[in-house]
Coordinates of C-alpha atoms in Angstrom, one line a residue:
M144 CA 0.0 0.0 0.0
R145 CA 2.7 2.4 1.0
N146 CA 4.7 1.7 -2.2
A147 CA 1.5 2.3 -4.3
Q148 CA 0.9 5.6 -2.7
K149 CA 4.5 6.6 -3.3
L150 CA 4.2 5.8 -7.0
L151 CA 0.9 7.5 -7.3
A152 CA 2.2 10.7 -5.7
P153 CA 3.7 12.2 -8.9
V154 CA 0.4 11.8 -10.7
L155 CA -1.5 13.5 -7.9
E156 CA 1.0 16.3 -7.8
T157 CA 0.7 16.9 -11.5
L158 CA -3.1 17.0 -11.3
G159 CA -2.9 19.3 -8.3
A160 CA -0.6 21.7 -10.2
R161 CA -3.3 21.9 -13.0
G162 CA -6.1 22.6 -10.5
Y163 CA -7.7 19.2 -10.5
V164 CA -8.8 17.5 -7.3
A165 CA -8.2 13.7 -7.2
P166 CA -11.5 11.8 -6.8
A167 CA -12.1 10.1 -3.6
R168 CA -12.3 6.7 -5.4
W169 CA -8.6 7.0 -6.2
A170 CA -7.9 6.3 -2.5
A171 CA -9.7 2.9 -2.9
R172 CA -7.4 2.2 -5.9
A173 CA -4.2 2.9 -4.1
A174 CA -3.6 -0.8 -3.7
E175 CA -3.1 -0.9 -7.5
E176 CA 0.6 -0.6 -8.3
V177 CA 1.2 2.4 -10.5
G178 CA 4.4 1.9 -12.4
T179 CA 6.5 4.1 -14.7
V180 CA 5.0 4.7 -18.1
D181 CA 7.0 3.0 -20.9
N182 CA 7.5 5.5 -23.7
S183 CA 9.5 3.3 -26.0
H184 CA 6.4 2.7 -28.3
R185 CA 4.9 6.2 -28.0
A186 CA 3.3 7.2 -31.3
P187 CA 4.9 10.0 -33.4
A188 CA 3.7 13.4 -32.2
S189 CA 3.4 14.8 -35.7
V190 CA 0.9 15.2 -38.5
I191 CA 0.6 12.2 -40.8
E192 CA 2.2 12.4 -44.2
V193 CA 1.0 10.3 -47.1
P194 CA 2.6 10.2 -50.5
S195 CA 0.5 10.9 -53.6
R196 CA 0.0 7.8 -55.8
L197 CA -2.1 7.2 -58.9
L198 CA -3.7 3.8 -58.1
M199 CA -4.3 2.1 -61.4
G200 CA -4.0 -1.5 -60.0
P201 CA -7.0 -3.7 -59.1
G202 CA -7.9 -1.5 -56.1
P203 CA -8.3 0.5 -54.1
A204 CA -8.6 3.2 -56.7
N205 CA -8.2 6.9 -56.0
A206 CA -11.2 8.4 -54.3
H207 CA -13.1 11.4 -55.7
P208 CA -12.2 14.6 -53.9
R209 CA -15.8 15.2 -53.0
I210 CA -16.0 11.8 -51.4
L211 CA -12.8 12.5 -49.4
A212 CA -14.2 15.9 -48.3
A213 CA -17.4 14.3 -47.0
Q214 CA -15.2 12.4 -44.4
T215 CA -14.2 15.7 -42.8
L216 CA -17.8 16.6 -41.9
P217 CA -18.7 16.6 -38.1
L218 CA -19.5 13.3 -36.6
L219 CA -23.0 12.4 -35.7
G220 CA -24.3 9.8 -33.3
H221 CA -25.0 6.5 -35.1
M222 CA -28.7 6.6 -33.9
H223 CA -29.2 10.4 -34.4
P224 CA -32.1 11.1 -36.9
P225 CA -29.9 13.1 -39.3
F226 CA -27.6 10.1 -39.5
L227 CA -30.5 7.6 -40.0
K228 CA -31.6 9.9 -42.9
I229 CA -28.1 9.4 -44.5
M230 CA -28.5 5.7 -44.1
D231 CA -31.9 5.9 -45.8
E232 CA -30.2 7.8 -48.7
L233 CA -27.5 5.1 -48.9
S234 CA -30.2 2.4 -49.2
E235 CA -31.9 4.3 -52.0
G236 CA -28.7 5.0 -53.8
L237 CA -27.9 1.3 -53.6
R238 CA -31.3 0.4 -55.1
Y239 CA -30.4 2.5 -58.1
T240 CA -26.9 1.1 -58.4
F241 CA -28.0 -2.5 -58.1
Q242 CA -31.1 -1.8 -60.2
T243 CA -33.5 -3.3 -57.7
K244 CA -36.8 -2.4 -56.0
S245 CA -35.9 -4.6 -53.0
K246 CA -35.9 -2.8 -49.7
Y247 CA -33.2 -5.1 -48.5
T248 CA -30.2 -2.9 -49.4
L249 CA -27.5 -1.6 -47.0
M250 CA -23.8 -1.0 -46.5
V251 CA -22.1 -3.7 -44.4
S252 CA -19.6 -2.1 -42.0
G253 CA -16.5 -3.6 -43.4
T254 CA -14.7 -4.3 -46.7
G255 CA -15.8 -6.6 -49.4
H256 CA -14.7 -9.6 -47.4
A257 CA -17.3 -8.6 -44.7
G258 CA -19.9 -8.5 -47.4
M259 CA -18.8 -12.0 -48.6
E260 CA -19.0 -13.4 -45.1
A261 CA -22.4 -11.8 -44.5
A262 CA -23.8 -13.4 -47.6
I263 CA -22.6 -16.9 -46.7
A264 CA -23.4 -16.6 -43.0
N265 CA -27.0 -15.6 -43.7
L266 CA -27.9 -17.7 -46.7
V267 CA -26.2 -20.9 -45.7
E268 CA -27.2 -23.3 -42.9
P269 CA -25.1 -26.3 -41.8
G270 CA -25.5 -29.0 -44.4
D271 CA -26.8 -26.8 -47.2
K272 CA -25.3 -27.7 -50.5
V273 CA -23.5 -24.7 -52.1
V274 CA -22.1 -24.7 -55.7
V275 CA -19.1 -22.4 -55.9
G276 CA -17.9 -21.3 -59.3
N277 CA -14.1 -21.1 -58.7
A278 CA -12.6 -19.1 -61.6
G279 CA -9.9 -17.4 -59.4
I280 CA -9.0 -16.4 -55.9
W281 CA -12.4 -15.1 -55.0
G282 CA -14.3 -18.3 -55.8
E283 CA -11.6 -20.1 -53.9
R284 CA -12.2 -18.0 -50.8
V285 CA -16.0 -18.4 -50.9
A286 CA -15.5 -22.1 -51.0
I287 CA -13.2 -21.9 -47.9
L288 CA -15.7 -19.6 -46.2
S289 CA -18.7 -21.8 -47.0
R290 CA -16.9 -24.9 -45.5
R291 CA -16.3 -22.9 -42.3
Y292 CA -20.0 -22.4 -42.1
Q293 CA -20.5 -26.1 -42.5
A294 CA -21.9 -26.1 -46.0
D295 CA -21.6 -29.1 -48.3
V296 CA -19.5 -27.4 -51.0
V297 CA -19.5 -28.5 -54.6
E298 CA -16.6 -26.6 -56.2
I299 CA -16.5 -26.3 -60.0
K300 CA -13.5 -24.8 -61.7
V301 CA -12.3 -23.4 -65.0
P302 CA -8.7 -22.6 -66.1
A303 CA -7.5 -19.1 -65.2
G304 CA -8.8 -16.7 -67.8
Q305 CA -12.0 -18.6 -68.6
T306 CA -15.6 -18.4 -67.4
F307 CA -18.4 -20.8 -66.8
S308 CA -20.8 -21.6 -69.7
Y309 CA -24.5 -21.6 -69.2
D310 CA -24.7 -25.2 -70.2
A311 CA -22.1 -26.3 -67.7
L312 CA -23.8 -24.4 -64.9
K313 CA -27.2 -25.8 -65.9
Q314 CA -25.9 -29.3 -65.8
T315 CA -24.4 -28.7 -62.3
L316 CA -27.6 -27.1 -60.9
L317 CA -29.8 -29.9 -62.3
E318 CA -27.6 -32.5 -60.8
H319 CA -27.1 -31.0 -57.4
K320 CA -30.1 -28.7 -56.9
P321 CA -28.0 -26.6 -54.4
A322 CA -29.3 -24.1 -51.9
V323 CA -26.9 -21.4 -53.3
L324 CA -24.9 -20.9 -56.5
F325 CA -22.0 -18.5 -56.1
L326 CA -20.4 -16.7 -59.1
C327 CA -18.0 -13.8 -59.3
Q328 CA -19.1 -11.3 -61.9
G329 CA -15.7 -9.6 -62.1
E330 CA -12.8 -11.9 -61.1
S331 CA -9.9 -9.5 -60.4
S332 CA -7.3 -12.2 -60.1
T333 CA -7.7 -13.3 -63.7
G334 CA -9.6 -10.4 -65.4
T335 CA -12.7 -12.4 -66.4
H336 CA -16.3 -11.2 -66.6
Q337 CA -18.8 -13.9 -65.9
S338 CA -22.1 -13.7 -67.8
L339 CA -25.2 -14.1 -65.7
A340 CA -27.5 -14.4 -68.6
G341 CA -30.4 -16.8 -67.9
L342 CA -29.0 -18.0 -64.6
G343 CA -31.7 -16.3 -62.5
D344 CA -34.5 -18.3 -64.2
L345 CA -32.4 -21.5 -64.0
C346 CA -31.8 -21.0 -60.3
R347 CA -35.5 -20.6 -59.7
Q348 CA -36.2 -23.9 -61.4
T349 CA -33.9 -25.7 -59.0
G350 CA -34.8 -23.8 -55.8
T351 CA -31.4 -22.2 -55.7
L352 CA -30.4 -18.7 -54.6
L353 CA -28.0 -16.8 -56.9
L354 CA -25.2 -15.1 -55.0
V355 CA -22.9 -12.8 -57.0
D356 CA -19.6 -11.0 -56.1
T357 CA -19.4 -7.6 -57.7
V358 CA -16.6 -6.1 -55.7
C359 CA -14.6 -4.8 -58.7
S360 CA -17.5 -4.6 -61.2
L361 CA -20.3 -2.7 -59.6
G362 CA -20.7 0.7 -61.3
G363 CA -18.2 -0.3 -64.1
V364 CA -20.3 -2.9 -66.0
P365 CA -24.0 -3.5 -66.4
L366 CA -25.9 -5.1 -63.5
F367 CA -29.6 -5.6 -63.2
A368 CA -30.4 -7.4 -59.9
D369 CA -34.1 -7.7 -60.4
Q370 CA -34.2 -8.3 -64.1
W371 CA -31.5 -10.9 -64.0
G372 CA -33.0 -12.7 -61.0
V373 CA -30.0 -12.3 -58.7
D374 CA -30.8 -13.0 -55.0
C375 CA -27.8 -11.6 -53.1
I376 CA -25.0 -9.3 -54.1
Y377 CA -22.0 -7.9 -52.2
S378 CA -19.5 -5.4 -53.5
G379 CA -16.8 -3.0 -52.5
S380 CA -16.6 0.7 -51.9
Q381 CA -13.1 1.4 -53.1
K382 CA -13.2 0.4 -56.7
C383 CA -15.6 1.7 -59.3
L384 CA -17.6 3.6 -56.7
S385 CA -14.5 5.7 -55.9
G386 CA -14.9 5.6 -52.1
P387 CA -12.5 4.7 -49.3
P388 CA -12.3 1.0 -48.2
G389 CA -14.5 0.1 -45.3
A390 CA -18.0 -0.4 -46.6
S391 CA -19.6 -3.2 -48.6
P392 CA -22.7 -2.5 -50.6
F393 CA -25.1 -5.4 -50.0
F394 CA -28.4 -6.6 -51.5
M395 CA -30.9 -9.3 -50.8
S396 CA -34.0 -10.3 -52.8
D397 CA -37.3 -11.3 -51.3
R398 CA -36.4 -14.9 -51.9
A399 CA -33.1 -14.5 -50.0
M400 CA -34.9 -12.8 -47.1
E401 CA -37.5 -15.7 -47.0
K402 CA -34.6 -18.2 -46.7
L403 CA -33.1 -16.1 -43.8
Q404 CA -36.4 -15.9 -42.0
R405 CA -37.1 -19.6 -42.1
R406 CA -33.7 -20.7 -41.0
K407 CA -33.8 -23.5 -38.4
T408 CA -30.7 -22.1 -36.7
P409 CA -29.6 -18.4 -36.4
P410 CA -26.6 -17.2 -38.4
A411 CA -23.4 -18.3 -36.7
T412 CA -22.2 -14.7 -36.5
Y413 CA -23.7 -11.9 -34.4
N414 CA -21.7 -9.1 -36.1
L415 CA -23.0 -9.9 -39.6
D416 CA -26.5 -11.2 -38.8
M417 CA -28.8 -9.5 -41.3
N418 CA -31.8 -9.9 -39.0
L419 CA -30.0 -7.6 -36.6
I420 CA -28.2 -5.3 -39.0
G421 CA -31.3 -5.0 -41.2
D422 CA -33.3 -3.9 -38.1
Y423 CA -30.7 -1.1 -37.6
W424 CA -31.2 -0.1 -41.2
G425 CA -35.0 0.0 -40.9
W426 CA -35.8 -3.1 -42.9
F427 CA -38.5 -4.3 -40.5
G428 CA -40.2 -1.0 -39.7
K429 CA -38.1 0.2 -36.7
R430 CA -34.6 1.1 -35.8
S431 CA -32.7 -1.0 -33.2
Y432 CA -29.1 -0.5 -32.2
H433 CA -26.8 -3.2 -33.4
H434 CA -23.3 -1.6 -33.7
T435 CA -21.7 1.8 -34.1
A436 CA -21.6 2.4 -37.9
P437 CA -18.5 3.8 -39.5
V438 CA -20.1 7.3 -39.6
S439 CA -17.5 9.1 -41.7
T440 CA -17.2 6.2 -44.2
F441 CA -20.9 6.2 -44.6
Y442 CA -20.8 10.0 -45.3
A443 CA -18.3 9.2 -48.0
M444 CA -20.4 6.5 -49.6
R445 CA -23.5 8.7 -49.5
E446 CA -21.5 11.1 -51.7
A447 CA -20.2 8.2 -53.9
L448 CA -23.7 7.0 -54.7
S449 CA -24.8 10.6 -55.3
L450 CA -22.1 10.9 -57.9
V451 CA -23.2 7.6 -59.5
S452 CA -26.8 9.1 -59.7
E453 CA -25.5 12.4 -61.1
E454 CA -23.5 10.7 -63.9
G455 CA -26.1 8.0 -64.6
L456 CA -25.4 4.3 -64.9
E457 CA -25.5 4.2 -68.7
A458 CA -22.9 7.0 -69.0
M459 CA -20.8 5.4 -66.3
W460 CA -20.7 2.0 -67.9
A461 CA -20.0 3.6 -71.3
R462 CA -17.1 5.6 -69.8
H463 CA -15.4 2.5 -68.4
Q464 CA -15.9 0.7 -71.8
E465 CA -14.4 3.6 -73.7
L466 CA -11.3 3.7 -71.5
H467 CA -10.9 0.0 -71.7
H468 CA -10.6 0.2 -75.5
R469 CA -8.2 3.1 -75.2
L470 CA -6.0 1.1 -73.0
W471 CA -5.9 -1.9 -75.3
D472 CA -5.4 0.1 -78.4
G473 CA -2.2 1.4 -76.8
L474 CA -1.1 -2.0 -75.3
R475 CA -1.5 -3.8 -78.6
S476 CA 0.6 -1.2 -80.4
M477 CA 3.5 -2.4 -78.1
G478 CA 2.9 -6.0 -78.9
L479 CA 1.2 -6.8 -75.6
K480 CA -1.7 -9.3 -75.5
P481 CA -4.6 -9.9 -73.2
F482 CA -4.5 -12.8 -70.7
V483 CA -8.2 -13.5 -71.3
E484 CA -8.6 -14.9 -74.8
K485 CA -12.3 -14.3 -75.6
D486 CA -13.5 -10.7 -75.9
E487 CA -16.8 -11.6 -74.2
D488 CA -15.0 -13.0 -71.2
R489 CA -12.8 -10.0 -70.6
L490 CA -13.4 -7.7 -67.7
I491 CA -13.1 -4.0 -68.5
T492 CA -12.5 -2.7 -65.0
V493 CA -9.5 -4.9 -64.1
N494 CA -7.5 -5.6 -67.3
T495 CA -5.1 -8.5 -67.3
I496 CA -2.0 -8.4 -69.6
K497 CA 0.3 -11.3 -70.5
V498 CA 3.9 -10.8 -69.4
P499 CA 6.0 -11.5 -72.5
E500 CA 8.7 -14.1 -72.3
G501 CA 12.0 -12.6 -71.2
V502 CA 10.3 -9.6 -69.5
D503 CA 10.8 -8.9 -65.8
W504 CA 7.2 -8.0 -64.8
A505 CA 8.3 -6.8 -61.3
A506 CA 10.9 -4.4 -62.7
L507 CA 8.3 -2.8 -64.9
V508 CA 6.0 -2.4 -61.9
K509 CA 8.8 -0.9 -59.8
N510 CA 9.7 1.6 -62.6
A511 CA 6.1 2.7 -62.9
M512 CA 6.0 3.5 -59.2
D513 CA 9.5 5.0 -58.9
T514 CA 9.3 7.1 -62.1
Y515 CA 5.6 7.9 -62.4
S516 CA 4.2 7.4 -58.8
L517 CA 1.9 5.0 -60.6
E518 CA 0.6 1.7 -59.3
I519 CA 0.4 -1.2 -61.8
A520 CA -0.1 -4.6 -60.2
G521 CA 1.2 -8.1 -60.9
G522 CA -0.9 -11.3 -60.8
L523 CA -2.7 -12.8 -57.8
G524 CA -3.4 -16.4 -56.9
P525 CA -3.4 -18.4 -60.1
T526 CA -1.8 -15.6 -62.1
V527 CA 1.2 -14.7 -60.0
G528 CA 4.2 -14.0 -62.3
K529 CA 2.1 -14.4 -65.4
I530 CA 0.3 -11.1 -65.8
W531 CA 0.1 -7.4 -65.1
R532 CA -3.2 -6.0 -63.8
V533 CA -4.4 -2.5 -64.7
G534 CA -7.6 -1.1 -63.1
I535 CA -9.8 1.3 -64.9
M536 CA -12.3 2.1 -62.1
G537 CA -14.4 5.0 -61.1
F538 CA -12.7 8.4 -60.6
N539 CA -9.6 7.0 -62.2
A540 CA -11.3 6.1 -65.4
K541 CA -10.0 9.1 -67.3
P542 CA -8.1 9.4 -70.7
Q543 CA -5.0 11.1 -69.1
N544 CA -4.7 8.3 -66.5
V545 CA -4.9 5.6 -69.2
D546 CA -2.3 7.5 -71.2
L547 CA 0.1 7.6 -68.2
V548 CA -0.3 3.9 -67.8
L549 CA 0.7 3.4 -71.5
D550 CA 3.7 5.7 -71.0
A551 CA 4.8 3.6 -68.1
F552 CA 4.5 0.4 -70.0
R553 CA 6.3 1.9 -73.0
D554 CA 9.1 3.2 -70.8
G555 CA 9.4 0.0 -68.8
L556 CA 9.6 -2.2 -71.9
K557 CA 12.2 0.1 -73.5
R558 CA 14.4 -0.1 -70.3
Q559 CA 14.4 -3.9 -70.8
G560 CA 15.2 -3.7 -74.5
K561 CA 11.8 -5.0 -75.5
L562 CA 10.7 -2.0 -77.7

C-alpha cells in the first residue's frame, strides 16, 4: 500500500498543479501498483504524411475529392435522426446502383470480405449444398468460407482466364439442386467477366439462390439485380464507386430474405447477422441499435452514390468501356496481349495483360512506381508472375490516366530492350 501511494504521488502532484482534485475513489485504488510509463512505443507526435499515388491497379482506386471531403464533416451519433436519414439515402442509392426495388439494401460495416461473409453466413445453414464457381481467388475464398459455415460445397473450376458456360452451370444445378450458387461477376485475379444471362431463371427452377460477387465490377459494367434474378450481391466501396475502403454494398432479394427468415438455426455470427443489421437499417419498420456504424465512411459512400446518380449508370458504364478500349489500343501497339482470350469474357475494369517471355514483370511495376508514382499490379493467386493487372475504375477512369499507364508500359519495356 505504502509503495503504491509513493508511486501515485507524482500523478496526484501533476493533477494538483493543474487545478484538479483527485477523486475520492482513487484512494480505494491505491492498492493498484502504479508503475512508470513505458515511452518506447509512443506514437509519433506529428501530423501524418501520405505520398501521392495514382492507383491504377486492381484496387483500391483513388477516391473522388468530393468523397474524401465528406469524411471531414462533423461526426453524428449513429442513432441520431440526421444520420439515420443518411443511411436511408444510402439504401436508396444502392437500389439504383444495383437496379432493384428490394428494400433489403444496405452498407455492411467492413470491406468486401465482410460482405462476402455476411452473404454466406445468412444464406447458408449447416449441411446446405453450395455450388461455388471457382474461376480465381475469390471463388476459392468463398469455397473456404462456406466450408467454415459447414456447407456441403460442390466446387466447380475453369482454367484461369476462362468463365463458366450456361450449359455447364445448368448441368451442375440440375444434378445437385443446391441451396446457393456462387459466381463472381468480375474476377480480379484473372480479369474475367462472368455472364449471368439466364441464370436467375435457372436458379428458380432448381430452388437455388443466386449469389454474386461484384466487388470490382459494380458501377463499371451493367448489372440488373431484379431483371436478371439475382438473389444476393455484395460489393466493395473502393473500386468503381471511388470511395474509401471500409463499406460493402449489400443486397438481398425477397427470396433470399425468405430463406433467412425460415432458418432452423440463427446465423453463426452476431456481427453480420442480417436480422439484426437489417433492423438497424429499418428493414423491418423500426430502428434498433446493433453496432456503431463507421459514420465518416458512410458519409463518403453517400457522396459516392450521389455521384453515380448524377452521372447515370448508362454513362458510367460507357465511360469504363471507352477507357478499356483506349488502354488496349495502346497496349496492342506495343505488342502486348490480353490474358483473357475471348472478348466476351474480358473484364473491362481490371485488365489482365500477359507478361511476354523474357520480361521482368516486377521491374516494370517498380519503374512505374518510382518514375511515375503509378501503381500497376502483378498477378494474384493463379496468375502470379504471369500477368500485369491494370484497373480502370471510377474516378480514375480518365483518358489522361490511361495514357500515363501506357507511357509507363512503354518506358518499362524500353528499359528492358523490348521495344
